[in-house]
GROMACS .gro file of C-alpha atoms in nm:
model
  180
    1UNK     CA    1   0.000   0.000   0.003
    2UNK     CA    2   0.140   0.342  -0.089
    3UNK     CA    3   0.247   0.594   0.169
    4UNK     CA    4  -0.050   0.820   0.081
    5UNK     CA    5  -0.296   0.537   0.153
    6UNK     CA    6  -0.108   0.437   0.462
    7UNK     CA    7  -0.140   0.795   0.594
    8UNK     CA    8  -0.508   0.792   0.518
    9UNK     CA    9  -0.555   0.477   0.719
   10UNK     CA   10  -0.421   0.669   1.020
   11UNK     CA   11  -0.322   0.402   1.269
   12UNK     CA   12  -0.409   0.514   1.620
   13UNK     CA   13  -0.386   0.197   1.836
   14UNK     CA   14  -0.694   0.267   2.044
   15UNK     CA   15  -0.716   0.083   2.380
   16UNK     CA   16  -1.050   0.001   2.520
   17UNK     CA   17  -1.231  -0.252   2.737
   18UNK     CA   18  -1.505  -0.500   2.659
   19UNK     CA   19  -1.657  -0.709   2.933
   20UNK     CA   20  -1.360  -0.607   3.154
   21UNK     CA   21  -1.112  -0.748   2.900
   22UNK     CA   22  -0.836  -0.543   2.740
   23UNK     CA   23  -0.889  -0.466   2.368
   24UNK     CA   24  -0.696  -0.286   2.101
   25UNK     CA   25  -0.804  -0.140   1.771
   26UNK     CA   26  -0.539  -0.044   1.519
   27UNK     CA   27  -0.750   0.210   1.334
   28UNK     CA   28  -1.053   0.426   1.388
   29UNK     CA   29  -1.328   0.310   1.148
   30UNK     CA   30  -1.319   0.598   0.901
   31UNK     CA   31  -1.437   0.627   0.539
   32UNK     CA   32  -1.103   0.514   0.406
   33UNK     CA   33  -1.087   0.201   0.622
   34UNK     CA   34  -1.454   0.129   0.541
   35UNK     CA   35  -1.379   0.142   0.167
   36UNK     CA   36  -1.057  -0.067   0.205
   37UNK     CA   37  -1.239  -0.332   0.403
   38UNK     CA   38  -1.525  -0.340   0.151
   39UNK     CA   39  -1.277  -0.377  -0.138
   40UNK     CA   40  -1.097  -0.662   0.040
   41UNK     CA   41  -1.400  -0.842   0.179
   42UNK     CA   42  -1.687  -0.745  -0.055
   43UNK     CA   43  -1.501  -0.717  -0.385
   44UNK     CA   44  -1.276  -1.013  -0.315
   45UNK     CA   45  -0.953  -0.813  -0.353
   46UNK     CA   46  -0.732  -1.069  -0.174
   47UNK     CA   47  -0.411  -0.872  -0.230
   48UNK     CA   48  -0.525  -0.618   0.026
   49UNK     CA   49  -0.505  -0.867   0.311
   50UNK     CA   50  -0.153  -0.756   0.401
   51UNK     CA   51  -0.236  -0.382   0.395
   52UNK     CA   52  -0.408  -0.373   0.729
   53UNK     CA   53  -0.129  -0.493   0.960
   54UNK     CA   54   0.188  -0.555   0.755
   55UNK     CA   55   0.362  -0.249   0.895
   56UNK     CA   56   0.292  -0.361   1.249
   57UNK     CA   57   0.298  -0.736   1.229
   58UNK     CA   58   0.630  -0.779   1.418
   59UNK     CA   59   0.518  -0.544   1.696
   60UNK     CA   60   0.183  -0.719   1.724
   61UNK     CA   61   0.348  -1.061   1.736
   62UNK     CA   62   0.577  -0.938   2.013
   63UNK     CA   63   0.286  -0.785   2.206
   64UNK     CA   64   0.082  -1.106   2.188
   65UNK     CA   65   0.372  -1.354   2.161
   66UNK     CA   66   0.224  -1.616   2.393
   67UNK     CA   67  -0.134  -1.592   2.268
   68UNK     CA   68  -0.346  -1.828   2.068
   69UNK     CA   69  -0.552  -1.645   1.805
   70UNK     CA   70  -0.923  -1.717   1.777
   71UNK     CA   71  -1.063  -1.549   1.468
   72UNK     CA   72  -1.424  -1.434   1.447
   73UNK     CA   73  -1.580  -1.647   1.169
   74UNK     CA   74  -1.782  -1.555   0.870
   75UNK     CA   75  -2.064  -1.770   0.750
   76UNK     CA   76  -1.906  -2.056   0.550
   77UNK     CA   77  -2.107  -1.975   0.238
   78UNK     CA   78  -1.953  -1.619   0.239
   79UNK     CA   79  -1.602  -1.762   0.277
   80UNK     CA   80  -1.662  -2.009  -0.006
   81UNK     CA   81  -1.793  -1.736  -0.231
   82UNK     CA   82  -1.501  -1.510  -0.146
   83UNK     CA   83  -1.248  -1.793  -0.155
   84UNK     CA   84  -1.104  -1.700   0.183
   85UNK     CA   85  -1.195  -1.602   0.539
   86UNK     CA   86  -1.104  -1.234   0.550
   87UNK     CA   87  -1.031  -1.226   0.931
   88UNK     CA   88  -0.806  -1.526   0.906
   89UNK     CA   89  -0.617  -1.381   0.610
   90UNK     CA   90  -0.558  -1.046   0.777
   91UNK     CA   91  -0.429  -1.190   1.108
   92UNK     CA   92  -0.224  -1.478   0.973
   93UNK     CA   93   0.044  -1.216   0.896
   94UNK     CA   94   0.121  -1.196   1.268
   95UNK     CA   95   0.260  -1.550   1.257
   96UNK     CA   96   0.091  -1.678   1.570
   97UNK     CA   97  -0.100  -2.003   1.592
   98UNK     CA   98  -0.469  -1.970   1.495
   99UNK     CA   99  -0.735  -2.196   1.622
  100UNK     CA  100  -1.074  -2.134   1.451
  101UNK     CA  101  -1.303  -2.282   1.715
  102UNK     CA  102  -1.603  -2.066   1.645
  103UNK     CA  103  -1.862  -2.099   1.373
  104UNK     CA  104  -2.129  -1.872   1.237
  105UNK     CA  105  -2.423  -2.094   1.174
  106UNK     CA  106  -2.632  -1.865   0.953
  107UNK     CA  107  -2.574  -1.562   0.736
  108UNK     CA  108  -2.629  -1.267   0.961
  109UNK     CA  109  -2.505  -0.938   0.818
  110UNK     CA  110  -2.397  -0.716   1.103
  111UNK     CA  111  -2.327  -0.415   0.874
  112UNK     CA  112  -2.696  -0.389   0.770
  113UNK     CA  113  -2.842  -0.449   1.115
  114UNK     CA  114  -2.947  -0.198   1.378
  115UNK     CA  115  -2.828  -0.239   1.741
  116UNK     CA  116  -3.109  -0.481   1.830
  117UNK     CA  117  -3.041  -0.682   1.512
  118UNK     CA  118  -2.668  -0.698   1.590
  119UNK     CA  119  -2.743  -0.848   1.932
  120UNK     CA  120  -2.893  -1.151   1.757
  121UNK     CA  121  -2.537  -1.268   1.672
  122UNK     CA  122  -2.559  -1.469   1.993
  123UNK     CA  123  -2.802  -1.699   1.807
  124UNK     CA  124  -2.561  -1.755   1.519
  125UNK     CA  125  -2.224  -1.804   1.682
  126UNK     CA  126  -2.122  -2.133   1.841
  127UNK     CA  127  -1.823  -2.340   1.949
  128UNK     CA  128  -1.728  -2.617   1.704
  129UNK     CA  129  -1.441  -2.734   1.929
  130UNK     CA  130  -1.393  -2.727   2.306
  131UNK     CA  131  -1.015  -2.737   2.347
  132UNK     CA  132  -0.863  -2.723   2.693
  133UNK     CA  133  -0.759  -2.353   2.723
  134UNK     CA  134  -0.690  -2.341   3.097
  135UNK     CA  135  -0.327  -2.259   3.052
  136UNK     CA  136  -0.374  -2.061   2.733
  137UNK     CA  137  -0.373  -1.688   2.664
  138UNK     CA  138  -0.636  -1.619   2.402
  139UNK     CA  139  -0.654  -1.334   2.148
  140UNK     CA  140  -0.991  -1.291   1.983
  141UNK     CA  141  -0.950  -1.108   1.653
  142UNK     CA  142  -1.198  -0.943   1.415
  143UNK     CA  143  -1.204  -0.686   1.144
  144UNK     CA  144  -1.456  -0.415   1.255
  145UNK     CA  145  -1.582  -0.336   1.606
  146UNK     CA  146  -1.904  -0.135   1.603
  147UNK     CA  147  -2.144  -0.224   1.885
  148UNK     CA  148  -1.924  -0.501   2.024
  149UNK     CA  149  -2.203  -0.764   2.009
  150UNK     CA  150  -1.999  -1.011   1.805
  151UNK     CA  151  -1.695  -0.983   2.031
  152UNK     CA  152  -1.914  -1.013   2.347
  153UNK     CA  153  -2.073  -1.329   2.203
  154UNK     CA  154  -1.730  -1.477   2.117
  155UNK     CA  155  -1.595  -1.386   2.465
  156UNK     CA  156  -1.900  -1.555   2.633
  157UNK     CA  157  -1.832  -1.870   2.436
  158UNK     CA  158  -1.457  -1.871   2.490
  159UNK     CA  159  -1.490  -1.801   2.861
  160UNK     CA  160  -1.662  -2.137   2.896
  161UNK     CA  161  -1.323  -2.298   2.810
  162UNK     CA  162  -1.154  -2.124   3.105
  163UNK     CA  163  -0.857  -1.967   2.922
  164UNK     CA  164  -0.579  -1.813   3.133
  165UNK     CA  165  -0.660  -1.473   2.986
  166UNK     CA  166  -0.859  -1.319   2.697
  167UNK     CA  167  -0.763  -1.014   2.498
  168UNK     CA  168  -0.918  -0.862   2.185
  169UNK     CA  169  -0.758  -0.714   1.874
  170UNK     CA  170  -0.957  -0.557   1.592
  171UNK     CA  171  -0.852  -0.382   1.279
  172UNK     CA  172  -1.085  -0.082   1.331
  173UNK     CA  173  -1.328   0.047   1.588
  174UNK     CA  174  -1.608   0.299   1.535
  175UNK     CA  175  -1.588   0.613   1.735
  176UNK     CA  176  -1.827   0.610   2.033
  177UNK     CA  177  -2.128   0.827   1.983
  178UNK     CA  178  -2.140   1.137   2.198
  179UNK     CA  179  -2.420   1.139   2.455
  180UNK     CA  180  -2.611   1.465   2.454
   0.00000   0.00000   0.00000
């Protein structure tokens, strides 16, 4: 990705909490990131997979060196149509072990749902494996964090496996809405 586009991505490394777990977003979800994710995910532009974290992959690997990555899944039909799972492809650049233990059982488009609709993700996300994670540090990864419903659902499922710790890493996070 060129230096102009890299500057437009504007990496901010935003720390936040979700369900009392530490989380990190690399970017704020701005128009440029929205378009880049759409081109990668919606237009099947696989070559963009490296553009999101390639400049920070070594640092991210160091920061989470002892963690097992659990990617948020897409619906299998979407992955088959696309030819890849976009979350897996973005985060494989870190070079840490990935364990896809979650499955999305139905097509449920978060981007076109309102807040109540997004909460329904709990009905469509499930564990497909139950590995022993008692001594394992887990890093749940996803592309976009808006309301947090997907991440909360994933955390609730992963917590049942009693990992040593859970952290979250996302490519981009929406800016919180100001309360009037």
